[in-house]
Amino acid sequence: MTIQKLSIIIPAYNEGNTIHLILDKIKAVDLTNDIQKEIIIVNDCSKDHTEQAINTYQQANPDLNIQYFKHEINKGKGAALHTGISKATGEYLIIQDADLEYDPSEYNDLLKPVISGFADVVYGSRFMGSNPHRILFFWHTIGNRWLTFASNMFSNLNLTDMETCYKLFNTKVIQAIPLTERRFGFEPEITIKISRVPKIRIYEVGISYYGRTYEEGKKIGWKDGVRAIYCILKYGLFKAR
């Protein structure tokens, strides 16, 4: 598979303190086969200095292909991803949080099954492989594993980490899927819907995870877990015609 451009979708909400750091990491990555990077940032009506930080970074790095979009009202992470996905022009796209929990230097690991001609979709799993993982939140981990198990029951996949941020998609495939979840329900919705695409080839690779505490800015909470259960049932029980 020949890929000319990778679109990197970054939903941002109150990430003014870290957005420049993750952009530095993305800039430092040399993608295999000289694949070009298209960075699409969607500011979901941040209340801090996120927009100023992005504008400053763009001015200081004119050689970096950064596309910036802003929601005038806060709509949620899923809605920011919908905007970013619709704007992507690369053959493939990957989701990148604006915090520092995931390492862009591992993009090439996710791209490998695609470039080798095996995969259309690649998930980066925090629960497999030997890469570094920060030790945090026992019940959060149990919740992630349970949600993945429940999602697998309906999607008939054997994923180990449905809730991972790092998801790499064929752009045309994901742009053709109608998405409705505006918050963290995006993860189970897209997983179940992508599993129903005829002849789709889904792979998983181990990735690092440098998790944040809630004091450090982590946003997902127990209400989002309840919503994820609802979404698994909603989209899992729905059968496409």
GROMACS .gro file of C-alpha atoms in nm:
model
  241
    1MET     CA    1   0.000   0.000   0.000
    2THR     CA    2   0.139   0.339  -0.103
    3ILE     CA    3   0.056   0.627   0.128
    4GLN     CA    4   0.150   0.982   0.030
    5LYS     CA    5  -0.001   1.164   0.329
    6LEU     CA    6  -0.110   1.084   0.685
    7SER     CA    7  -0.373   1.310   0.840
    8ILE     CA    8  -0.328   1.353   1.216
    9ILE     CA    9  -0.653   1.454   1.387
   10ILE     CA   10  -0.609   1.641   1.717
   11PRO     CA   11  -0.920   1.730   1.919
   12ALA     CA   12  -0.824   1.996   2.172
   13TYR     CA   13  -1.006   2.129   2.476
   14ASN     CA   14  -0.816   2.334   2.734
   15GLU     CA   15  -0.478   2.195   2.627
   16GLY     CA   16  -0.293   2.526   2.610
   17ASN     CA   17  -0.016   2.398   2.837
   18THR     CA   18   0.065   2.087   2.632
   19ILE     CA   19  -0.046   2.143   2.272
   20HIS     CA   20   0.294   2.282   2.170
   21LEU     CA   21   0.469   1.984   2.327
   22ILE     CA   22   0.268   1.727   2.135
   23LEU     CA   23   0.316   1.926   1.815
   24ASP     CA   24   0.692   1.920   1.875
   25LYS     CA   25   0.676   1.542   1.905
   26ILE     CA   26   0.473   1.512   1.585
   27LYS     CA   27   0.712   1.742   1.401
   28ALA     CA   28   1.010   1.531   1.510
   29VAL     CA   29   0.864   1.211   1.365
   30ASP     CA   30   1.005   1.096   1.031
   31LEU     CA   31   0.735   0.880   0.880
   32THR     CA   32   0.842   0.574   0.685
   33ASN     CA   33   0.859   0.599   0.305
   34ASP     CA   34   0.870   0.979   0.336
   35ILE     CA   35   0.498   0.997   0.409
   36GLN     CA   36   0.390   1.359   0.455
   37LYS     CA   37   0.201   1.482   0.761
   38GLU     CA   38  -0.121   1.683   0.762
   39ILE     CA   39  -0.202   1.803   1.115
   40ILE     CA   40  -0.567   1.890   1.170
   41ILE     CA   41  -0.639   2.059   1.503
   42VAL     CA   42  -0.999   2.108   1.614
   43ASN     CA   43  -1.032   2.344   1.910
   44ASP     CA   44  -1.357   2.249   2.084
   45CYS     CA   45  -1.424   2.598   2.228
   46SER     CA   46  -1.144   2.587   2.484
   47LYS     CA   47  -1.169   2.826   2.778
   48ASP     CA   48  -0.794   2.862   2.830
   49HIS     CA   49  -0.516   2.984   2.600
   50THR     CA   50  -0.528   2.685   2.361
   51GLU     CA   51  -0.605   2.900   2.056
   52GLN     CA   52  -0.323   3.143   2.134
   53ALA     CA   53  -0.080   2.855   2.183
   54ILE     CA   54  -0.177   2.704   1.846
   55ASN     CA   55  -0.151   3.037   1.662
   56THR     CA   56   0.191   3.101   1.817
   57TYR     CA   57   0.308   2.756   1.713
   58GLN     CA   58   0.183   2.798   1.357
   59GLN     CA   59   0.369   3.127   1.322
   60ALA     CA   60   0.690   2.974   1.455
   61ASN     CA   61   0.661   2.664   1.232
   62PRO     CA   62   0.536   2.778   0.889
   63ASP     CA   63   0.688   2.467   0.728
   64LEU     CA   64   0.454   2.237   0.921
   65ASN     CA   65   0.121   2.161   0.752
   66ILE     CA   66  -0.123   2.257   1.030
   67GLN     CA   67  -0.492   2.303   0.954
   68TYR     CA   68  -0.679   2.478   1.236
   69PHE     CA   69  -1.054   2.466   1.301
   70LYS     CA   70  -1.256   2.594   1.595
   71HIS     CA   71  -1.599   2.515   1.738
   72GLU     CA   72  -1.772   2.829   1.861
   73ILE     CA   73  -1.952   2.623   2.127
   74ASN     CA   74  -1.825   2.319   2.314
   75LYS     CA   75  -1.962   2.009   2.141
   76GLY     CA   76  -1.749   1.727   2.284
   77LYS     CA   77  -1.450   1.519   2.175
   78GLY     CA   78  -1.652   1.305   1.937
   79ALA     CA   79  -1.786   1.614   1.760
   80ALA     CA   80  -1.432   1.751   1.728
   81LEU     CA   81  -1.327   1.423   1.571
   82HIS     CA   82  -1.619   1.439   1.327
   83THR     CA   83  -1.495   1.780   1.213
   84GLY     CA   84  -1.135   1.663   1.183
   85ILE     CA   85  -1.225   1.346   0.995
   86SER     CA   86  -1.435   1.541   0.746
   87LYS     CA   87  -1.139   1.772   0.672
   88ALA     CA   88  -0.876   1.498   0.626
   89THR     CA   89  -0.713   1.469   0.283
   90GLY     CA   90  -0.453   1.199   0.354
   91GLU     CA   91  -0.509   0.842   0.237
   92TYR     CA   92  -0.501   0.740   0.604
   93LEU     CA   93  -0.573   0.928   0.924
   94ILE     CA   94  -0.483   0.875   1.289
   95ILE     CA   95  -0.633   1.020   1.606
   96GLN     CA   96  -0.394   1.198   1.842
   97ASP     CA   97  -0.494   1.348   2.178
   98ALA     CA   98  -0.348   1.689   2.258
   99ASP     CA   99  -0.205   1.570   2.591
  100LEU     CA  100   0.113   1.366   2.628
  101GLU     CA  101  -0.036   1.023   2.704
  102TYR     CA  102   0.049   0.878   2.360
  103ASP     CA  103   0.381   0.890   2.176
  104PRO     CA  104   0.378   1.003   1.810
  105SER     CA  105   0.712   0.828   1.753
  106GLU     CA  106   0.503   0.509   1.732
  107TYR     CA  107   0.307   0.618   1.424
  108ASN     CA  108   0.533   0.402   1.209
  109ASP     CA  109   0.444   0.097   1.419
  110LEU     CA  110   0.076   0.151   1.341
  111LEU     CA  111   0.147   0.221   0.975
  112LYS     CA  112   0.350  -0.098   0.923
  113PRO     CA  113   0.056  -0.341   0.875
  114VAL     CA  114  -0.102  -0.097   0.629
  115ILE     CA  115   0.212  -0.039   0.424
  116SER     CA  116   0.273  -0.414   0.417
  117GLY     CA  117  -0.070  -0.457   0.258
  118PHE     CA  118  -0.240  -0.639   0.545
  119ALA     CA  119  -0.458  -0.380   0.721
  120ASP     CA  120  -0.722  -0.115   0.657
  121VAL     CA  121  -0.757  -0.022   1.025
  122VAL     CA  122  -0.499  -0.043   1.305
  123TYR     CA  123  -0.564   0.004   1.677
  124GLY     CA  124  -0.280   0.083   1.917
  125SER     CA  125  -0.327  -0.130   2.229
  126ARG     CA  126  -0.211  -0.016   2.572
  127PHE     CA  127  -0.257  -0.370   2.702
  128MET     CA  128  -0.025  -0.567   2.478
  129GLY     CA  129   0.346  -0.558   2.401
  130SER     CA  130   0.644  -0.456   2.612
  131ASN     CA  131   0.639  -0.077   2.567
  132PRO     CA  132   0.634   0.152   2.875
  133HIS     CA  133   0.302   0.196   3.058
  134ARG     CA  134   0.244   0.430   3.349
  135ILE     CA  135   0.086   0.253   3.648
  136LEU     CA  136  -0.246   0.423   3.733
  137PHE     CA  137  -0.607   0.356   3.837
  138PHE     CA  138  -0.688  -0.013   3.889
  139TRP     CA  139  -1.063   0.036   3.843
  140HIS     CA  140  -1.012   0.251   3.535
  141THR     CA  141  -0.816  -0.034   3.378
  142ILE     CA  142  -1.080  -0.290   3.477
  143GLY     CA  143  -1.345  -0.063   3.324
  144ASN     CA  144  -1.151  -0.035   2.998
  145ARG     CA  145  -1.109  -0.410   2.974
  146TRP     CA  146  -1.476  -0.472   3.050
  147LEU     CA  147  -1.591  -0.221   2.789
  148THR     CA  148  -1.359  -0.382   2.534
  149PHE     CA  149  -1.500  -0.726   2.621
  150ALA     CA  150  -1.857  -0.601   2.584
  151SER     CA  151  -1.774  -0.430   2.253
  152ASN     CA  152  -1.610  -0.748   2.125
  153MET     CA  153  -1.925  -0.945   2.202
  154PHE     CA  154  -2.124  -0.733   1.956
  155SER     CA  155  -1.852  -0.661   1.699
  156ASN     CA  156  -1.714  -1.019   1.698
  157LEU     CA  157  -1.362  -0.878   1.720
  158ASN     CA  158  -1.088  -0.986   1.959
  159LEU     CA  159  -0.948  -0.641   2.040
  160THR     CA  160  -0.761  -0.588   2.366
  161ASP     CA  161  -0.815  -0.208   2.383
  162MET     CA  162  -1.129  -0.064   2.223
  163GLU     CA  163  -1.096   0.264   2.418
  164THR     CA  164  -0.748   0.350   2.291
  165CYS     CA  165  -0.689   0.693   2.140
  166TYR     CA  166  -0.456   0.559   1.869
  167LYS     CA  167  -0.682   0.444   1.588
  168LEU     CA  168  -0.554   0.448   1.230
  169PHE     CA  169  -0.816   0.440   0.954
  170ASN     CA  170  -0.839   0.434   0.579
  171THR     CA  171  -0.973   0.787   0.531
  172LYS     CA  172  -1.230   0.707   0.262
  173VAL     CA  173  -1.368   0.421   0.470
  174ILE     CA  174  -1.420   0.623   0.788
  175GLN     CA  175  -1.551   0.927   0.599
  176ALA     CA  176  -1.823   0.704   0.452
  177ILE     CA  177  -1.946   0.596   0.797
  178PRO     CA  178  -2.218   0.816   0.955
  179LEU     CA  179  -2.105   0.908   1.306
  180THR     CA  180  -2.332   1.058   1.572
  181GLU     CA  181  -2.162   1.035   1.914
  182ARG     CA  182  -2.041   1.377   2.027
  183ARG     CA  183  -1.844   1.279   2.337
  184PHE     CA  184  -1.644   0.971   2.441
  185GLY     CA  185  -1.910   0.742   2.295
  186PHE     CA  186  -1.715   0.782   1.970
  187GLU     CA  187  -1.491   0.488   2.063
  188PRO     CA  188  -1.755   0.211   2.087
  189GLU     CA  189  -1.959   0.361   1.803
  190ILE     CA  190  -1.675   0.364   1.550
  191THR     CA  191  -1.547   0.024   1.663
  192ILE     CA  192  -1.880  -0.150   1.614
  193LYS     CA  193  -1.957   0.033   1.289
  194ILE     CA  194  -1.612  -0.029   1.140
  195SER     CA  195  -1.641  -0.399   1.224
  196ARG     CA  196  -1.946  -0.419   0.995
  197VAL     CA  197  -1.770  -0.283   0.687
  198PRO     CA  198  -1.751  -0.574   0.440
  199LYS     CA  199  -1.407  -0.737   0.417
  200ILE     CA  200  -1.250  -0.479   0.652
  201ARG     CA  201  -0.908  -0.584   0.782
  202ILE     CA  202  -0.844  -0.472   1.141
  203TYR     CA  203  -0.509  -0.510   1.316
  204GLU     CA  204  -0.375  -0.420   1.660
  205VAL     CA  205  -0.022  -0.329   1.771
  206GLY     CA  206   0.121  -0.265   2.116
  207ILE     CA  207   0.192   0.097   2.210
  208SER     CA  208   0.327   0.295   2.504
  209TYR     CA  209   0.100   0.477   2.747
  210TYR     CA  210   0.204   0.776   2.958
  211GLY     CA  211  -0.127   0.826   3.141
  212ARG     CA  212  -0.233   1.141   3.324
  213THR     CA  213  -0.402   1.174   3.660
  214TYR     CA  214  -0.715   1.387   3.695
  215GLU     CA  215  -0.502   1.653   3.864
  216GLU     CA  216  -0.284   1.655   3.553
  217GLY     CA  217  -0.583   1.712   3.327
  218LYS     CA  218  -0.741   1.374   3.251
  219LYS     CA  219  -1.104   1.439   3.150
  220ILE     CA  220  -1.282   1.105   3.108
  221GLY     CA  221  -1.493   0.997   3.408
  222TRP     CA  222  -1.743   0.738   3.525
  223LYS     CA  223  -2.031   0.908   3.340
  224ASP     CA  224  -1.843   0.852   3.015
  225GLY     CA  225  -1.812   0.484   3.106
  226VAL     CA  226  -2.188   0.463   3.153
  227ARG     CA  227  -2.238   0.632   2.816
  228ALA     CA  228  -1.996   0.384   2.657
  229ILE     CA  229  -2.207   0.094   2.788
  230TYR     CA  230  -2.517   0.259   2.643
  231CYS     CA  231  -2.341   0.307   2.306
  232ILE     CA  232  -2.224  -0.055   2.295
  233LEU     CA  233  -2.583  -0.169   2.343
  234LYS     CA  234  -2.724   0.095   2.107
  235TYR     CA  235  -2.490   0.027   1.816
  236GLY     CA  236  -2.429  -0.338   1.897
  237LEU     CA  237  -2.798  -0.430   1.891
  238PHE     CA  238  -2.864  -0.223   1.579
  239LYS     CA  239  -2.823  -0.422   1.259
  240ALA     CA  240  -2.753  -0.238   0.938
  241ARG     CA  241  -2.993  -0.320   0.658
   0.00000   0.00000   0.00000
